[in-house]
């Protein structure tokens, strides 16, 4: 079982926009998405449509109705499946992976036209995720995509799985970016994207956002993850060591 920040439930409650869960293969992205969809399914009457390759978790209808489609079996590709999905007017669409420009473009359009879109990328931080989405488009389109993404993005959850110290198993260390007005402004300006980690750190109390290193500190102080394991996984190990000493 992976413990996820409560803020993820709030992102799942958004009426429209895009929520991205990112991390390397095997970092638990599918599990996080399944937990977020499950939250919607238990609490809201929504029409949810998923496109997956392969289907990993089977969802039963609870409050919501869920249609799950598998790429290769039910549809040719993510892009084709996404186009067909939009004609069925779902409230929420899960796109297992955004692998190409066409899929990202249609997913953005879906988010812009009143759907809540969940998807994944293999990026390892919120800032890298923003850069990656923009970089897949041709140079002459990138400025416009930057604006579109800033207007549609609800949040990015980037995760790494770490071995637990307290019990057998692993736990997700998460960076959580909740897109605020300040972050939207920074996203629109290519030269200000690097300020975003500071805004994530500062938004912890008010928005529930957190950097990797903030979460790692919590996991160490809570006795869940070993200090050396956390330090090795930290975005800035030297800074992490310093902050842990200050906190005692």
Coordinates of N, CA and C in Angstrom, one line a residue, residues 79 100-107:
X79 N -3.8 7.9 -29.3 CA -4.4 9.1 -30.0 C -5.7 8.7 -30.6
X100 N 3.4 10.6 -27.6 CA 3.8 11.4 -28.8 C 3.0 12.7 -28.8
X101 N 3.4 13.5 -29.8 CA 2.9 14.9 -29.9 C 1.4 14.9 -30.1
X102 N 0.9 14.0 -30.9 CA -0.5 13.9 -31.3 C -1.3 13.6 -30.0
X103 N -0.9 12.6 -29.2 CA -1.6 12.3 -28.0 C -1.6 13.5 -27.0
X104 N -0.5 14.1 -26.8 CA -0.4 15.2 -25.9 C -1.3 16.4 -26.4
X105 N -1.3 16.6 -27.7 CA -2.2 17.7 -28.2 C -3.6 17.4 -28.0
X106 N -4.1 16.2 -28.3 CA -5.5 15.9 -28.1 C -5.9 15.9 -26.6
X107 N -4.9 15.4 -25.7 CA -5.2 15.4 -24.3 C -5.3 16.9 -23.8

